[in-house]
Amino acid sequence: MSEAASGPLSSAGNNVRRNVRRLREQRHWGYRDVEERLARVGRAIPALGLSAIDTGQRHVDVDDLVALAAVFDTGIEELLLPPANCRTCHGAPPPGFRCMECDTSALPAS
């Protein structure tokens, strides 16, 4: 299982964090609900660990990602990609900018 984040999250890590929170909130699930569902698919992450994922204090490894996708009945790519349903940037802010609504950032134009 992943330990506490050893450094800042990458943009993909931030996407996973935001998407897990969004999917959990859409279903009105608390951390305990997700914890129980993860245990059923064989990947135990305690509620405290899920909270740390939410706040970016814990990195999500590949095994966590697969289990979270199963729990939320979604593809791994939906967890990795910026939220396309953002009303402001639609998951694609202009190069070099960060969306204030969904916190997605784009690399500066080269």
JSON list of C-alpha atoms in Angstrom, two decimals:
[
{"chain": "A", "resi": 1, "resn": "MET", "atom": "CA", "xyz": [0.00, 0.00, 0.00]},
{"chain": "A", "resi": 2, "resn": "SER", "atom": "CA", "xyz": [1.14, 3.56, -0.63]},
{"chain": "A", "resi": 3, "resn": "GLU", "atom": "CA", "xyz": [2.75, 5.51, 2.11]},
{"chain": "A", "resi": 4, "resn": "ALA", "atom": "CA", "xyz": [2.41, 9.22, 2.75]},
{"chain": "A", "resi": 5, "resn": "ALA", "atom": "CA", "xyz": [3.28, 11.37, -0.25]},
{"chain": "A", "resi": 6, "resn": "SER", "atom": "CA", "xyz": [7.02, 11.79, -0.60]},
{"chain": "A", "resi": 7, "resn": "GLY", "atom": "CA", "xyz": [6.62, 14.97, -2.60]},
{"chain": "A", "resi": 8, "resn": "PRO", "atom": "CA", "xyz": [4.03, 17.03, -4.39]},
{"chain": "A", "resi": 9, "resn": "LEU", "atom": "CA", "xyz": [1.50, 15.19, -6.50]},
{"chain": "A", "resi": 10, "resn": "SER", "atom": "CA", "xyz": [1.89, 15.21, -10.26]},
{"chain": "A", "resi": 11, "resn": "SER", "atom": "CA", "xyz": [-0.94, 16.52, -12.41]},
{"chain": "A", "resi": 12, "resn": "ALA", "atom": "CA", "xyz": [-2.15, 12.91, -12.85]},
{"chain": "A", "resi": 13, "resn": "GLY", "atom": "CA", "xyz": [-2.01, 12.41, -9.08]},
{"chain": "A", "resi": 14, "resn": "ASN", "atom": "CA", "xyz": [-4.06, 15.54, -8.57]},
{"chain": "A", "resi": 15, "resn": "ASN", "atom": "CA", "xyz": [-6.56, 14.37, -11.17]},
{"chain": "A", "resi": 16, "resn": "VAL", "atom": "CA", "xyz": [-6.95, 11.06, -9.34]},
{"chain": "A", "resi": 17, "resn": "ARG", "atom": "CA", "xyz": [-7.40, 12.85, -6.02]},
{"chain": "A", "resi": 18, "resn": "ARG", "atom": "CA", "xyz": [-10.05, 15.21, -7.41]},
{"chain": "A", "resi": 19, "resn": "ASN", "atom": "CA", "xyz": [-11.87, 12.49, -9.36]},
{"chain": "A", "resi": 20, "resn": "VAL", "atom": "CA", "xyz": [-12.02, 10.11, -6.39]},
{"chain": "A", "resi": 21, "resn": "ARG", "atom": "CA", "xyz": [-13.48, 12.90, -4.25]},
{"chain": "A", "resi": 22, "resn": "ARG", "atom": "CA", "xyz": [-15.97, 13.85, -6.99]},
{"chain": "A", "resi": 23, "resn": "LEU", "atom": "CA", "xyz": [-17.15, 10.27, -7.50]},
{"chain": "A", "resi": 24, "resn": "ARG", "atom": "CA", "xyz": [-17.41, 9.67, -3.75]},
{"chain": "A", "resi": 25, "resn": "GLU", "atom": "CA", "xyz": [-19.42, 12.85, -3.22]},
{"chain": "A", "resi": 26, "resn": "GLN", "atom": "CA", "xyz": [-21.70, 12.12, -6.21]},
{"chain": "A", "resi": 27, "resn": "ARG", "atom": "CA", "xyz": [-22.63, 8.83, -4.55]},
{"chain": "A", "resi": 28, "resn": "HIS", "atom": "CA", "xyz": [-22.95, 10.43, -1.10]},
{"chain": "A", "resi": 29, "resn": "TRP", "atom": "CA", "xyz": [-20.42, 7.95, 0.28]},
{"chain": "A", "resi": 30, "resn": "GLY", "atom": "CA", "xyz": [-18.29, 8.66, 3.31]},
{"chain": "A", "resi": 31, "resn": "TYR", "atom": "CA", "xyz": [-14.75, 7.37, 3.73]},
{"chain": "A", "resi": 32, "resn": "ARG", "atom": "CA", "xyz": [-16.06, 4.32, 5.62]},
{"chain": "A", "resi": 33, "resn": "ASP", "atom": "CA", "xyz": [-18.33, 3.41, 2.69]},
{"chain": "A", "resi": 34, "resn": "VAL", "atom": "CA", "xyz": [-15.37, 3.47, 0.30]},
{"chain": "A", "resi": 35, "resn": "GLU", "atom": "CA", "xyz": [-13.18, 1.63, 2.83]},
{"chain": "A", "resi": 36, "resn": "GLU", "atom": "CA", "xyz": [-15.72, -1.22, 3.03]},
{"chain": "A", "resi": 37, "resn": "ARG", "atom": "CA", "xyz": [-16.09, -1.45, -0.74]},
{"chain": "A", "resi": 38, "resn": "LEU", "atom": "CA", "xyz": [-12.32, -1.49, -1.21]},
{"chain": "A", "resi": 39, "resn": "ALA", "atom": "CA", "xyz": [-12.02, -4.33, 1.30]},
{"chain": "A", "resi": 40, "resn": "ARG", "atom": "CA", "xyz": [-14.55, -6.32, -0.73]},
{"chain": "A", "resi": 41, "resn": "VAL", "atom": "CA", "xyz": [-12.39, -6.00, -3.86]},
{"chain": "A", "resi": 42, "resn": "GLY", "atom": "CA", "xyz": [-9.29, -7.01, -1.91]},
{"chain": "A", "resi": 43, "resn": "ARG", "atom": "CA", "xyz": [-7.54, -3.65, -1.51]},
{"chain": "A", "resi": 44, "resn": "ALA", "atom": "CA", "xyz": [-7.78, -2.37, 2.04]},
{"chain": "A", "resi": 45, "resn": "ILE", "atom": "CA", "xyz": [-7.31, 1.38, 2.42]},
{"chain": "A", "resi": 46, "resn": "PRO", "atom": "CA", "xyz": [-8.46, 2.67, 5.80]},
{"chain": "A", "resi": 47, "resn": "ALA", "atom": "CA", "xyz": [-10.67, 5.75, 6.05]},
{"chain": "A", "resi": 48, "resn": "LEU", "atom": "CA", "xyz": [-7.67, 7.78, 7.27]},
{"chain": "A", "resi": 49, "resn": "GLY", "atom": "CA", "xyz": [-5.77, 6.78, 4.12]},
{"chain": "A", "resi": 50, "resn": "LEU", "atom": "CA", "xyz": [-8.71, 7.80, 1.95]},
{"chain": "A", "resi": 51, "resn": "SER", "atom": "CA", "xyz": [-8.79, 11.15, 3.68]},
{"chain": "A", "resi": 52, "resn": "ALA", "atom": "CA", "xyz": [-5.07, 11.54, 2.98]},
{"chain": "A", "resi": 53, "resn": "ILE", "atom": "CA", "xyz": [-5.71, 10.79, -0.71]},
{"chain": "A", "resi": 54, "resn": "ASP", "atom": "CA", "xyz": [-8.41, 13.50, -0.72]},
{"chain": "A", "resi": 55, "resn": "THR", "atom": "CA", "xyz": [-5.98, 16.08, 0.64]},
{"chain": "A", "resi": 56, "resn": "GLY", "atom": "CA", "xyz": [-3.01, 15.04, -1.49]},
{"chain": "A", "resi": 57, "resn": "GLN", "atom": "CA", "xyz": [-1.03, 13.71, 1.48]},
{"chain": "A", "resi": 58, "resn": "ARG", "atom": "CA", "xyz": [-1.02, 10.15, 0.12]},
{"chain": "A", "resi": 59, "resn": "HIS", "atom": "CA", "xyz": [-0.02, 8.97, -3.33]},
{"chain": "A", "resi": 60, "resn": "VAL", "atom": "CA", "xyz": [-2.20, 6.42, -5.12]},
{"chain": "A", "resi": 61, "resn": "ASP", "atom": "CA", "xyz": [-0.27, 3.46, -6.53]},
{"chain": "A", "resi": 62, "resn": "VAL", "atom": "CA", "xyz": [-1.35, 1.30, -9.46]},
{"chain": "A", "resi": 63, "resn": "ASP", "atom": "CA", "xyz": [-3.03, -1.31, -7.24]},
{"chain": "A", "resi": 64, "resn": "ASP", "atom": "CA", "xyz": [-4.98, 1.43, -5.45]},
{"chain": "A", "resi": 65, "resn": "LEU", "atom": "CA", "xyz": [-5.98, 2.91, -8.81]},
{"chain": "A", "resi": 66, "resn": "VAL", "atom": "CA", "xyz": [-7.32, -0.40, -10.12]},
{"chain": "A", "resi": 67, "resn": "ALA", "atom": "CA", "xyz": [-9.28, -1.02, -6.91]},
{"chain": "A", "resi": 68, "resn": "LEU", "atom": "CA", "xyz": [-10.72, 2.51, -6.85]},
{"chain": "A", "resi": 69, "resn": "ALA", "atom": "CA", "xyz": [-11.83, 2.15, -10.47]},
{"chain": "A", "resi": 70, "resn": "ALA", "atom": "CA", "xyz": [-13.58, -1.12, -9.57]},
{"chain": "A", "resi": 71, "resn": "VAL", "atom": "CA", "xyz": [-15.27, 0.41, -6.53]},
{"chain": "A", "resi": 72, "resn": "PHE", "atom": "CA", "xyz": [-16.53, 3.40, -8.51]},
{"chain": "A", "resi": 73, "resn": "ASP", "atom": "CA", "xyz": [-17.40, 1.19, -11.51]},
{"chain": "A", "resi": 74, "resn": "THR", "atom": "CA", "xyz": [-15.37, 3.35, -13.87]},
{"chain": "A", "resi": 75, "resn": "GLY", "atom": "CA", "xyz": [-12.35, 3.06, -16.10]},
{"chain": "A", "resi": 76, "resn": "ILE", "atom": "CA", "xyz": [-8.89, 3.88, -14.85]},
{"chain": "A", "resi": 77, "resn": "GLU", "atom": "CA", "xyz": [-8.68, 6.62, -17.47]},
{"chain": "A", "resi": 78, "resn": "GLU", "atom": "CA", "xyz": [-11.61, 8.48, -15.88]},
{"chain": "A", "resi": 79, "resn": "LEU", "atom": "CA", "xyz": [-9.63, 8.64, -12.65]},
{"chain": "A", "resi": 80, "resn": "LEU", "atom": "CA", "xyz": [-6.45, 9.80, -14.40]},
{"chain": "A", "resi": 81, "resn": "LEU", "atom": "CA", "xyz": [-7.87, 12.47, -16.71]},
{"chain": "A", "resi": 82, "resn": "PRO", "atom": "CA", "xyz": [-8.94, 16.00, -15.76]},
{"chain": "A", "resi": 83, "resn": "PRO", "atom": "CA", "xyz": [-12.66, 16.30, -15.06]},
{"chain": "A", "resi": 84, "resn": "ALA", "atom": "CA", "xyz": [-14.23, 17.05, -18.45]},
{"chain": "A", "resi": 85, "resn": "ASN", "atom": "CA", "xyz": [-17.42, 18.16, -16.70]},
{"chain": "A", "resi": 86, "resn": "CYS", "atom": "CA", "xyz": [-15.83, 21.31, -15.27]},
{"chain": "A", "resi": 87, "resn": "ARG", "atom": "CA", "xyz": [-18.15, 24.19, -16.17]},
{"chain": "A", "resi": 88, "resn": "THR", "atom": "CA", "xyz": [-15.23, 26.60, -16.48]},
{"chain": "A", "resi": 89, "resn": "CYS", "atom": "CA", "xyz": [-12.45, 24.83, -18.40]},
{"chain": "A", "resi": 90, "resn": "HIS", "atom": "CA", "xyz": [-14.03, 21.50, -19.45]},
{"chain": "A", "resi": 91, "resn": "GLY", "atom": "CA", "xyz": [-10.84, 19.78, -18.26]},
{"chain": "A", "resi": 92, "resn": "ALA", "atom": "CA", "xyz": [-8.59, 21.82, -20.55]},
{"chain": "A", "resi": 93, "resn": "PRO", "atom": "CA", "xyz": [-7.51, 25.21, -19.20]},
{"chain": "A", "resi": 94, "resn": "PRO", "atom": "CA", "xyz": [-5.35, 27.39, -21.48]},
{"chain": "A", "resi": 95, "resn": "PRO", "atom": "CA", "xyz": [-1.62, 26.48, -21.53]},
{"chain": "A", "resi": 96, "resn": "GLY", "atom": "CA", "xyz": [0.17, 27.79, -18.46]},
{"chain": "A", "resi": 97, "resn": "PHE", "atom": "CA", "xyz": [-3.02, 28.36, -16.44]},
{"chain": "A", "resi": 98, "resn": "ARG", "atom": "CA", "xyz": [-4.80, 26.60, -13.57]},
{"chain": "A", "resi": 99, "resn": "CYS", "atom": "CA", "xyz": [-8.59, 26.42, -13.45]},
{"chain": "A", "resi": 100, "resn": "MET", "atom": "CA", "xyz": [-9.88, 27.95, -10.22]},
{"chain": "A", "resi": 101, "resn": "GLU", "atom": "CA", "xyz": [-12.97, 25.73, -10.23]},
{"chain": "A", "resi": 102, "resn": "CYS", "atom": "CA", "xyz": [-11.53, 22.22, -10.72]},
{"chain": "A", "resi": 103, "resn": "ASP", "atom": "CA", "xyz": [-7.83, 22.96, -9.97]},
{"chain": "A", "resi": 104, "resn": "THR", "atom": "CA", "xyz": [-6.69, 21.42, -13.27]},
{"chain": "A", "resi": 105, "resn": "SER", "atom": "CA", "xyz": [-3.51, 22.97, -14.67]},
{"chain": "A", "resi": 106, "resn": "ALA", "atom": "CA", "xyz": [-2.07, 22.95, -18.17]},
{"chain": "A", "resi": 107, "resn": "LEU", "atom": "CA", "xyz": [1.60, 22.96, -19.08]},
{"chain": "A", "resi": 108, "resn": "PRO", "atom": "CA", "xyz": [2.90, 26.19, -20.59]},
{"chain": "A", "resi": 109, "resn": "ALA", "atom": "CA", "xyz": [2.99, 26.24, -24.39]},
{"chain": "A", "resi": 110, "resn": "SER", "atom": "CA", "xyz": [6.41, 25.27, -25.71]}
]
